[in-house]
mmCIF file of C-alpha atoms and ligand atoms in Angstrom:
data_model
loop_
_atom_site.group_PDB
_atom_site.id
_atom_site.type_symbol
_atom_site.label_atom_id
_atom_site.label_comp_id
_atom_site.label_asym_id
_atom_site.label_seq_id
_atom_site.Cartn_x
_atom_site.Cartn_y
_atom_site.Cartn_z
ATOM 1 C CA MET A 1 96.489 177.377 49.190
ATOM 2 C CA ARG A 2 94.471 174.525 50.723
ATOM 3 C CA ARG A 3 94.988 174.149 54.487
ATOM 4 C CA LEU A 4 95.251 170.710 56.054
ATOM 5 C CA LYS A 5 92.518 169.818 58.529
ATOM 6 C CA PRO A 6 94.047 169.387 62.006
ATOM 7 C CA PHE A 7 94.816 165.765 62.938
ATOM 8 C CA HIS A 8 96.429 163.884 65.810
ATOM 9 C CA TYR A 9 99.883 162.452 65.213
ATOM 10 C CA TYR A 10 101.339 159.406 66.986
ATOM 11 C CA GLU A 11 104.737 157.711 66.883
ATOM 12 C CA PRO A 12 104.323 154.386 68.699
ATOM 13 C CA SER A 13 107.460 152.313 69.244
ATOM 14 C CA THR A 14 105.714 148.930 69.444
ATOM 15 C CA LEU A 15 103.206 147.108 67.277
ATOM 16 C CA PRO A 16 100.625 146.554 70.072
ATOM 17 C CA GLU A 17 100.732 150.277 70.788
ATOM 18 C CA ALA A 18 100.133 151.122 67.103
ATOM 19 C CA VAL A 19 97.244 148.647 66.890
ATOM 20 C CA GLU A 20 95.704 150.041 70.074
ATOM 21 C CA ILE A 21 95.825 153.637 68.828
ATOM 22 C CA LEU A 22 94.437 152.728 65.388
ATOM 23 C CA ALA A 23 91.623 150.670 66.935
ATOM 24 C CA GLU A 24 90.744 153.367 69.463
ATOM 25 C CA LYS A 25 90.710 156.180 66.884
ATOM 26 C CA GLY A 26 88.589 154.213 64.400
ATOM 27 C CA GLY A 27 88.230 154.324 60.610
ATOM 28 C CA LYS A 28 89.603 157.838 60.098
ATOM 29 C CA ALA A 29 92.938 156.986 61.721
ATOM 30 C CA TYR A 30 95.506 155.927 59.110
ATOM 31 C CA PRO A 31 98.850 154.154 59.381
ATOM 32 C CA LEU A 32 101.661 156.339 58.031
ATOM 33 C CA ALA A 33 104.624 154.571 56.394
ATOM 34 C CA GLY A 34 106.743 156.456 53.810
ATOM 35 C CA GLY A 35 104.063 159.119 53.358
ATOM 36 C CA THR A 36 104.622 159.338 49.569
ATOM 37 C CA ASP A 37 100.972 158.684 48.902
ATOM 38 C CA ILE A 38 98.980 159.591 51.987
ATOM 39 C CA LEU A 39 100.491 163.056 52.452
ATOM 40 C CA VAL A 40 99.802 163.903 48.798
ATOM 41 C CA ARG A 41 96.159 162.831 49.145
ATOM 42 C CA MET A 42 95.794 164.835 52.367
ATOM 43 C CA LYS A 43 97.200 167.953 50.719
ATOM 44 C CA ARG A 44 94.795 167.514 47.803
ATOM 45 C CA GLY A 45 91.931 167.187 50.266
ATOM 46 C CA ASP A 46 91.037 163.681 48.981
ATOM 47 C CA ILE A 47 91.171 162.261 52.508
ATOM 48 C CA LYS A 48 90.865 163.937 55.901
ATOM 49 C CA PRO A 49 92.368 161.659 58.554
ATOM 50 C CA THR A 50 91.658 162.499 62.176
ATOM 51 C CA ALA A 51 94.877 160.730 63.214
ATOM 52 C CA LEU A 52 98.104 159.498 61.619
ATOM 53 C CA VAL A 53 99.997 156.660 63.256
ATOM 54 C CA ASN A 54 103.613 156.665 62.085
ATOM 55 C CA LEU A 55 104.926 153.093 61.932
ATOM 56 C CA LYS A 56 108.564 153.977 61.302
ATOM 57 C CA ARG A 57 109.702 153.804 64.920
ATOM 58 C CA ILE A 58 108.599 150.190 65.321
ATOM 59 C CA THR A 59 111.745 148.058 65.191
ATOM 60 C CA GLY A 60 111.935 145.134 62.796
ATOM 61 C CA LEU A 61 109.074 145.978 60.439
ATOM 62 C CA ASP A 62 111.508 146.838 57.636
ATOM 63 C CA ARG A 63 113.427 143.550 57.565
ATOM 64 C CA ILE A 64 113.610 140.905 54.869
ATOM 65 C CA ASN A 65 113.590 137.611 56.741
ATOM 66 C CA THR A 66 114.932 134.555 54.909
ATOM 67 C CA GLU A 67 114.901 132.135 57.833
ATOM 68 C CA SER A 68 111.881 130.101 56.712
ATOM 69 C CA GLU A 69 112.615 127.289 54.257
ATOM 70 C CA LYS A 70 109.243 127.770 52.656
ATOM 71 C CA GLY A 71 109.776 131.336 51.431
ATOM 72 C CA ILE A 72 110.669 134.825 52.610
ATOM 73 C CA HIS A 73 108.932 137.471 54.700
ATOM 74 C CA ILE A 74 109.366 141.074 53.599
ATOM 75 C CA GLY A 75 108.533 143.547 56.359
ATOM 76 C CA ALA A 76 105.761 145.974 55.421
ATOM 77 C CA LEU A 77 108.074 148.903 56.174
ATOM 78 C CA ALA A 78 110.788 147.659 53.793
ATOM 79 C CA LEU A 79 111.580 150.488 51.417
ATOM 80 C CA LEU A 80 110.819 149.899 47.753
ATOM 81 C CA SER A 81 114.493 150.646 47.026
ATOM 82 C CA THR A 82 115.506 147.945 49.538
ATOM 83 C CA VAL A 83 113.222 145.469 47.767
ATOM 84 C CA GLU A 84 114.537 146.586 44.377
ATOM 85 C CA HIS A 85 118.187 146.063 45.396
ATOM 86 C CA SER A 86 117.798 143.016 47.642
ATOM 87 C CA PRO A 87 120.025 140.158 46.346
ATOM 88 C CA VAL A 88 117.677 137.537 47.798
ATOM 89 C CA VAL A 89 114.651 139.064 46.069
ATOM 90 C CA ARG A 90 116.571 139.387 42.799
ATOM 91 C CA ALA A 91 117.745 135.761 42.952
ATOM 92 C CA ASN A 92 114.400 134.202 43.789
ATOM 93 C CA TYR A 93 111.665 136.661 42.801
ATOM 94 C CA PRO A 94 113.114 138.833 40.008
ATOM 95 C CA VAL A 95 109.596 139.820 38.940
ATOM 96 C CA LEU A 96 109.292 141.780 42.196
ATOM 97 C CA THR A 97 112.705 143.390 41.606
ATOM 98 C CA GLN A 98 111.393 144.437 38.189
ATOM 99 C CA ALA A 99 108.126 145.845 39.569
ATOM 100 C CA ALA A 100 109.756 147.737 42.450
ATOM 101 C CA GLY A 101 112.335 149.140 40.019
ATOM 102 C CA VAL A 102 109.758 150.798 37.746
ATOM 103 C CA LEU A 103 107.704 152.356 40.552
ATOM 104 C CA GLY A 104 107.904 156.148 40.640
ATOM 105 C CA SER A 105 111.415 157.610 40.804
ATOM 106 C CA PRO A 106 114.472 156.728 42.923
ATOM 107 C CA SER A 107 113.463 159.350 45.501
ATOM 108 C CA ILE A 108 109.936 157.894 45.778
ATOM 109 C CA ARG A 109 111.415 154.395 46.133
ATOM 110 C CA ASN A 110 113.753 155.644 48.882
ATOM 111 C CA LEU A 111 110.779 156.792 50.940
ATOM 112 C CA GLY A 112 107.870 154.549 49.891
ATOM 113 C CA THR A 113 107.360 151.094 51.371
ATOM 114 C CA LEU A 114 106.062 147.769 50.105
ATOM 115 C CA GLY A 115 103.314 147.747 52.771
ATOM 116 C CA GLY A 116 102.271 151.245 51.702
ATOM 117 C CA ASN A 117 101.972 150.161 48.072
ATOM 118 C CA ILE A 118 99.545 147.423 49.172
ATOM 119 C CA GLY A 119 97.786 149.440 51.910
ATOM 120 C CA ARG A 120 97.000 152.211 49.426
ATOM 121 C CA ALA A 121 94.864 149.708 47.467
ATOM 122 C CA SER A 122 95.466 151.589 44.241
ATOM 123 C CA PRO A 123 94.218 149.690 41.173
ATOM 124 C CA ALA A 124 97.471 150.842 39.504
ATOM 125 C CA ALA A 125 99.951 149.744 42.218
ATOM 126 C CA ASP A 126 103.069 148.387 40.533
ATOM 127 C CA THR A 127 104.214 145.752 43.004
ATOM 128 C CA VAL A 128 100.774 144.182 43.400
ATOM 129 C CA PRO A 129 100.519 142.260 40.076
ATOM 130 C CA ALA A 130 103.984 140.801 40.736
ATOM 131 C CA LEU A 131 103.009 139.848 44.287
ATOM 132 C CA LEU A 132 99.719 138.345 43.062
ATOM 133 C CA VAL A 133 101.343 136.003 40.548
ATOM 134 C CA LEU A 134 103.816 134.973 43.266
ATOM 135 C CA GLN A 135 100.802 133.963 45.430
ATOM 136 C CA SER A 136 101.866 136.272 48.234
ATOM 137 C CA ARG A 137 100.130 136.454 51.568
ATOM 138 C CA THR A 138 99.966 139.419 53.866
ATOM 139 C CA ILE A 139 100.478 139.033 57.590
ATOM 140 C CA VAL A 140 98.012 141.331 59.313
ATOM 141 C CA GLU A 141 97.890 142.283 62.979
ATOM 142 C CA GLY A 142 94.999 143.915 64.746
ATOM 143 C CA PRO A 143 93.004 144.027 67.968
ATOM 144 C CA GLN A 144 91.907 140.379 67.463
ATOM 145 C CA GLY A 145 95.510 139.181 66.934
ATOM 146 C CA LYS A 146 97.392 138.010 63.869
ATOM 147 C CA ARG A 147 95.931 136.693 60.623
ATOM 148 C CA ASN A 148 97.271 135.522 57.334
ATOM 149 C CA VAL A 149 95.403 136.968 54.345
ATOM 150 C CA LYS A 150 95.842 136.015 50.688
ATOM 151 C CA LEU A 151 96.834 139.158 48.817
ATOM 152 C CA ASP A 152 93.894 138.553 46.410
ATOM 153 C CA ASP A 153 91.562 139.067 49.403
ATOM 154 C CA ILE A 154 93.001 142.396 50.600
ATOM 155 C CA PHE A 155 91.442 144.696 48.002
ATOM 156 C CA ALA A 156 87.795 145.762 48.210
ATOM 157 C CA GLY A 157 87.737 148.691 45.773
ATOM 158 C CA PRO A 158 89.783 151.676 44.657
ATOM 159 C CA GLY A 159 91.591 152.867 47.797
ATOM 160 C CA ILE A 160 89.663 150.422 49.977
ATOM 161 C CA THR A 161 91.059 147.336 51.720
ATOM 162 C CA THR A 162 89.301 144.577 53.633
ATOM 163 C CA LEU A 163 91.320 145.455 56.760
ATOM 164 C CA SER A 164 89.289 146.390 59.843
ATOM 165 C CA PRO A 165 90.014 149.500 61.922
ATOM 166 C CA GLY A 166 93.115 148.803 64.010
ATOM 167 C CA GLU A 167 94.504 146.247 61.567
ATOM 168 C CA LEU A 168 97.729 146.809 59.679
ATOM 169 C CA ILE A 169 99.981 144.809 57.408
ATOM 170 C CA THR A 170 103.178 143.761 59.169
ATOM 171 C CA SER A 171 104.814 141.652 56.458
ATOM 172 C CA ILE A 172 104.352 140.012 53.099
ATOM 173 C CA PHE A 173 105.126 136.313 52.679
ATOM 174 C CA LEU A 174 106.415 135.037 49.329
ATOM 175 C CA PRO A 175 106.340 131.246 48.977
ATOM 176 C CA GLU A 176 109.388 129.482 47.575
ATOM 177 C CA PRO A 177 109.357 129.528 43.767
ATOM 178 C CA ALA A 178 108.819 126.232 41.930
ATOM 179 C CA PRO A 179 111.467 124.816 39.554
ATOM 180 C CA TYR A 180 111.033 125.769 35.890
ATOM 181 C CA SER A 181 109.024 128.771 36.819
ATOM 182 C CA ALA A 182 109.527 132.369 35.757
ATOM 183 C CA ALA A 183 107.565 135.590 35.893
ATOM 184 C CA VAL A 184 107.733 138.976 34.205
ATOM 185 C CA TYR A 185 106.160 142.384 34.937
ATOM 186 C CA LEU A 186 105.595 144.876 32.134
ATOM 187 C CA LYS A 187 104.346 148.406 32.701
ATOM 188 C CA LEU A 188 103.019 150.940 30.256
ATOM 189 C CA GLY A 189 103.210 154.510 31.549
ATOM 190 C CA ARG A 190 103.219 157.891 29.864
ATOM 191 C CA ARG A 191 106.599 158.962 31.214
ATOM 192 C CA GLU A 192 108.877 156.078 32.005
ATOM 193 C CA GLY A 193 109.429 155.739 35.718
ATOM 194 C CA MET A 194 107.585 158.739 37.129
ATOM 195 C CA GLU A 195 103.984 157.785 36.733
ATOM 196 C CA CYS A 196 101.503 155.160 37.779
ATOM 197 C CA ALA A 197 100.785 152.486 35.193
ATOM 198 C CA ILE A 198 98.315 153.022 32.355
ATOM 199 C CA VAL A 199 98.396 149.236 32.169
ATOM 200 C CA GLY A 200 100.534 146.780 34.149
ATOM 201 C CA VAL A 201 100.747 143.043 33.478
ATOM 202 C CA ALA A 202 102.522 140.309 35.429
ATOM 203 C CA ALA A 203 102.664 136.783 34.011
ATOM 204 C CA LEU A 204 104.037 133.666 35.694
ATOM 205 C CA LEU A 205 104.514 130.247 34.141
ATOM 206 C CA THR A 206 105.618 127.026 35.804
ATOM 207 C CA LEU A 207 106.580 124.318 33.322
ATOM 208 C CA SER A 208 106.565 120.559 33.855
ATOM 209 C CA GLY A 209 110.205 120.474 32.635
ATOM 210 C CA LYS A 210 112.644 122.305 30.375
ATOM 211 C CA ASN A 211 110.451 122.126 27.276
ATOM 212 C CA GLY A 212 107.338 121.000 29.069
ATOM 213 C CA GLU A 213 103.824 122.332 29.116
ATOM 214 C CA ALA A 214 102.503 124.808 31.642
ATOM 215 C CA LYS A 215 101.713 123.226 35.014
ATOM 216 C CA GLU A 216 100.725 126.579 36.442
ATOM 217 C CA ALA A 217 99.943 129.924 34.874
ATOM 218 C CA ARG A 218 99.089 133.151 36.620
ATOM 219 C CA ILE A 219 98.352 136.533 35.117
ATOM 220 C CA ALA A 220 97.614 139.704 37.068
ATOM 221 C CA LEU A 221 96.649 143.102 35.702
ATOM 222 C CA SER A 222 96.825 146.589 37.134
ATOM 223 C CA ALA A 223 95.116 149.862 36.204
ATOM 224 C CA VAL A 224 92.351 148.128 34.243
ATOM 225 C CA ALA A 225 89.730 147.393 36.930
ATOM 226 C CA PRO A 226 88.629 148.847 40.296
ATOM 227 C CA VAL A 227 91.089 146.463 41.978
ATOM 228 C CA PRO A 228 94.211 144.648 40.762
ATOM 229 C CA LEU A 229 92.831 141.695 38.821
ATOM 230 C CA ARG A 230 93.769 138.041 38.202
ATOM 231 C CA ALA A 231 92.973 137.163 34.569
ATOM 232 C CA LYS A 232 91.696 133.679 35.329
ATOM 233 C CA LYS A 233 90.232 132.886 31.891
ATOM 234 C CA ALA A 234 93.568 133.725 30.295
ATOM 235 C CA GLU A 235 95.264 131.418 32.808
ATOM 236 C CA GLU A 236 92.865 128.597 31.836
ATOM 237 C CA VAL A 237 93.709 129.087 28.167
ATOM 238 C CA LEU A 238 97.421 128.681 28.931
ATOM 239 C CA LEU A 239 96.780 125.462 30.837
ATOM 240 C CA SER A 240 94.639 123.940 28.087
ATOM 241 C CA GLY A 241 97.508 122.646 25.900
ATOM 242 C CA SER A 242 100.946 123.327 24.429
ATOM 243 C CA LEU A 243 102.210 126.879 24.708
ATOM 244 C CA THR A 244 102.063 127.678 21.016
ATOM 245 C CA GLU A 245 102.133 131.207 19.652
ATOM 246 C CA GLU A 246 98.405 130.897 18.857
ATOM 247 C CA ARG A 247 97.553 129.776 22.411
ATOM 248 C CA ILE A 248 99.524 132.677 23.896
ATOM 249 C CA LYS A 249 97.647 135.070 21.578
ATOM 250 C CA GLU A 250 94.346 133.528 22.681
ATOM 251 C CA ALA A 251 95.320 133.985 26.336
ATOM 252 C CA ALA A 252 96.244 137.623 25.665
ATOM 253 C CA ARG A 253 92.835 138.193 24.027
ATOM 254 C CA ALA A 254 91.124 136.521 26.997
ATOM 255 C CA ALA A 255 92.984 138.820 29.437
ATOM 256 C CA ALA A 256 91.841 141.868 27.453
ATOM 257 C CA ASP A 257 88.236 140.567 27.526
ATOM 258 C CA GLU A 258 88.421 140.098 31.296
ATOM 259 C CA SER A 259 89.764 143.583 31.965
ATOM 260 C CA LEU A 260 87.318 146.333 32.930
ATOM 261 C CA PRO A 261 89.257 149.512 32.212
ATOM 262 C CA MET A 262 87.838 152.982 32.418
ATOM 263 C CA THR A 263 88.557 156.044 30.349
ATOM 264 C CA ASP A 264 90.383 158.824 32.162
ATOM 265 C CA MET A 265 92.682 161.717 31.303
ATOM 266 C CA ARG A 266 95.593 159.334 30.744
ATOM 267 C CA ALA A 267 94.062 156.755 28.386
ATOM 268 C CA SER A 268 90.786 155.538 26.924
ATOM 269 C CA SER A 269 89.184 152.270 27.906
ATOM 270 C CA ASP A 270 89.648 150.856 24.362
ATOM 271 C CA TYR A 271 93.340 151.745 24.329
ATOM 272 C CA ARG A 272 93.860 150.135 27.712
ATOM 273 C CA LYS A 273 92.153 146.913 26.559
ATOM 274 C CA GLU A 274 94.341 146.824 23.468
ATOM 275 C CA MET A 275 97.439 147.355 25.619
ATOM 276 C CA VAL A 276 96.394 144.552 27.996
ATOM 277 C CA LYS A 277 96.428 142.258 24.970
ATOM 278 C CA VAL A 278 99.838 143.472 23.771
ATOM 279 C CA LEU A 279 101.549 143.426 27.189
ATOM 280 C CA THR A 280 100.034 140.087 28.213
ATOM 281 C CA PHE A 281 101.309 138.470 25.013
ATOM 282 C CA ARG A 282 104.799 139.883 25.572
ATOM 283 C CA ALA A 283 104.886 139.026 29.283
ATOM 284 C CA ILE A 284 103.876 135.399 28.669
ATOM 285 C CA ARG A 285 106.415 135.028 25.853
ATOM 286 C CA GLN A 286 109.208 136.430 28.037
ATOM 287 C CA ALA A 287 108.203 134.304 31.032
ATOM 288 C CA LEU A 288 108.178 131.205 28.805
ATOM 289 C CA THR A 289 111.684 131.869 27.516
ATOM 290 C CA LEU A 290 112.987 132.363 31.067
ATOM 291 C CA ALA A 291 111.174 129.304 32.446
ATOM 292 C CA GLN A 292 112.601 127.126 29.675
ATOM 293 C CA ARG A 293 116.108 128.100 30.776
ATOM 294 C CA GLY A 294 115.271 126.439 34.055
ATOM 295 C CA GLU A 295 117.810 128.170 36.224
ATOM 296 C CA VAL A 296 115.730 131.332 36.642
ATOM 297 C CA LYS A 297 113.059 131.112 39.280
ATOM 298 C CA ASN A 298 110.400 133.743 39.394
HETATM 299 C C1 FAD B 1 105.475 161.313 42.220
HETATM 300 C C2 FAD B 1 104.876 159.988 42.642
HETATM 301 C C3 FAD B 1 104.984 158.919 41.765
HETATM 302 C C4 FAD B 1 104.431 157.678 42.117
HETATM 303 N N1 FAD B 1 104.547 156.670 41.229
HETATM 304 C C5 FAD B 1 104.029 155.458 41.536
HETATM 305 C C6 FAD B 1 104.150 154.381 40.599
HETATM 306 O O1 FAD B 1 104.734 154.502 39.513
HETATM 307 N N2 FAD B 1 103.600 153.178 40.948
HETATM 308 C C7 FAD B 1 102.958 152.988 42.142
HETATM 309 O O2 FAD B 1 102.495 151.874 42.406
HETATM 310 N N3 FAD B 1 102.830 153.993 43.038
HETATM 311 C C8 FAD B 1 103.341 155.213 42.777
HETATM 312 N N4 FAD B 1 103.210 156.249 43.675
HETATM 313 C C9 FAD B 1 102.430 156.022 44.923
HETATM 314 C C10 FAD B 1 103.264 155.683 46.193
HETATM 315 O O3 FAD B 1 104.554 156.232 46.140
HETATM 316 C C11 FAD B 1 103.369 154.169 46.417
HETATM 317 O O4 FAD B 1 102.080 153.602 46.471
HETATM 318 C C12 FAD B 1 104.134 153.795 47.709
HETATM 319 O O5 FAD B 1 104.401 152.424 47.727
HETATM 320 C C13 FAD B 1 103.367 154.153 48.967
HETATM 321 O O6 FAD B 1 104.143 153.732 50.069
HETATM 322 P P1 FAD B 1 104.305 154.650 51.373
HETATM 323 O O7 FAD B 1 105.123 153.879 52.336
HETATM 324 O O8 FAD B 1 104.806 155.988 51.011
HETATM 325 O O9 FAD B 1 102.783 154.717 51.848
HETATM 326 P P2 FAD B 1 102.027 155.863 52.661
HETATM 327 O O10 FAD B 1 101.853 157.054 51.811
HETATM 328 O O11 FAD B 1 102.640 156.059 53.996
HETATM 329 O O12 FAD B 1 100.616 155.123 52.832
HETATM 330 C C14 FAD B 1 99.820 154.779 51.708
HETATM 331 C C15 FAD B 1 98.513 154.154 52.213
HETATM 332 O O13 FAD B 1 98.759 152.849 52.735
HETATM 333 C C16 FAD B 1 98.377 152.788 54.112
HETATM 334 N N5 FAD B 1 99.422 151.999 54.777
HETATM 335 C C17 FAD B 1 100.747 152.281 54.822
HETATM 336 N N6 FAD B 1 101.396 151.303 55.462
HETATM 337 C C18 FAD B 1 100.470 150.377 55.825
HETATM 338 C C19 FAD B 1 100.533 149.119 56.501
HETATM 339 N N7 FAD B 1 101.686 148.617 56.939
HETATM 340 N N8 FAD B 1 99.383 148.446 56.686
HETATM 341 C C20 FAD B 1 98.205 148.947 56.237
HETATM 342 N N9 FAD B 1 98.081 150.125 55.582
HETATM 343 C C21 FAD B 1 99.209 150.819 55.376
HETATM 344 C C22 FAD B 1 98.303 154.231 54.603
HETATM 345 O O14 FAD B 1 97.408 154.382 55.680
HETATM 346 C C23 FAD B 1 97.838 154.927 53.335
HETATM 347 O O15 FAD B 1 96.444 154.833 53.177
HETATM 348 C C24 FAD B 1 103.748 157.500 43.365
HETATM 349 C C25 FAD B 1 103.668 158.583 44.253
HETATM 350 C C26 FAD B 1 104.211 159.825 43.899
HETATM 351 C C27 FAD B 1 104.097 160.964 44.864
#
């Protein structure tokens, strides 16, 4: 059996303390949240941290704060099961409820956190496409203070973020959804619910009115590029005229063209591209139906 390399373990009770330890220990010190991912990678020998900084004793990082009129802040340490079952998330951002609800299994969701799903920077992370189409921002704190980073700018490569040593995500901000807007997340996995996506697609549409044209369109893909990807050409297609069946098909083809999937043990590149087309078409169609009802937000 593989033996873990020795590492230092810290349990700070304040954010400044956590930042200080992470900054002092440098790039091989990792924040520890639910541990559902990092501990697995350590046991496999994929990463060899010199220090783990457990964030769970820091009060307040797991809260969902609805005080701002402009949107909600979800603490980075909020459990995926908390996000999945939150009434405020379900009422205003059901696409995130959907994405959190298909991640792993109930036991993984009872341990894993939203911040950990982002901090892992997995190309196949389930909540990320949903958060991308919602135009989420991450609130990051580090030795230089606090900054607000668009989620699109957090990912640098598979397993790599743009965060500097000492920086960690403290919360995720979701702006208030626009009227006549709706979003849907669809995931293709080999075994429903217990595996990372082979392909994941989130689509958001904002209409100009009940039967109006698209004012905004956002599509995000997972598991088909080194980082979670916005399919911007597909978005342009959707904004170029009425949302006819043919236009939605064209957008789905554009999303498949933009994807850069690889072949691995779970699926071939060609299959993934084909599935991007199928899931994008379905996600846009479903989002359109919901947006036309008007009462559903995203
Ligand atoms: C059986 C199994 C099934 C899974 N299925 C899925 C799935 O279907 N979909 C999916 O997306 N994932 C899946 N995962 C991966 C994992 O459970 C999720 O990514 C989860 O959200 C990780 O959260 P965590 O709190 O456990 O993170 P941790 O394991 O604690 O950390 C993950 C990474 O993020 C970093 N990190 C944690 N918190 C922060 C923070 N606040 N700021 C900056 N960096 C941070 C850590 O340093 C580490 O590198 C699965 C894992 C297992 C073991």
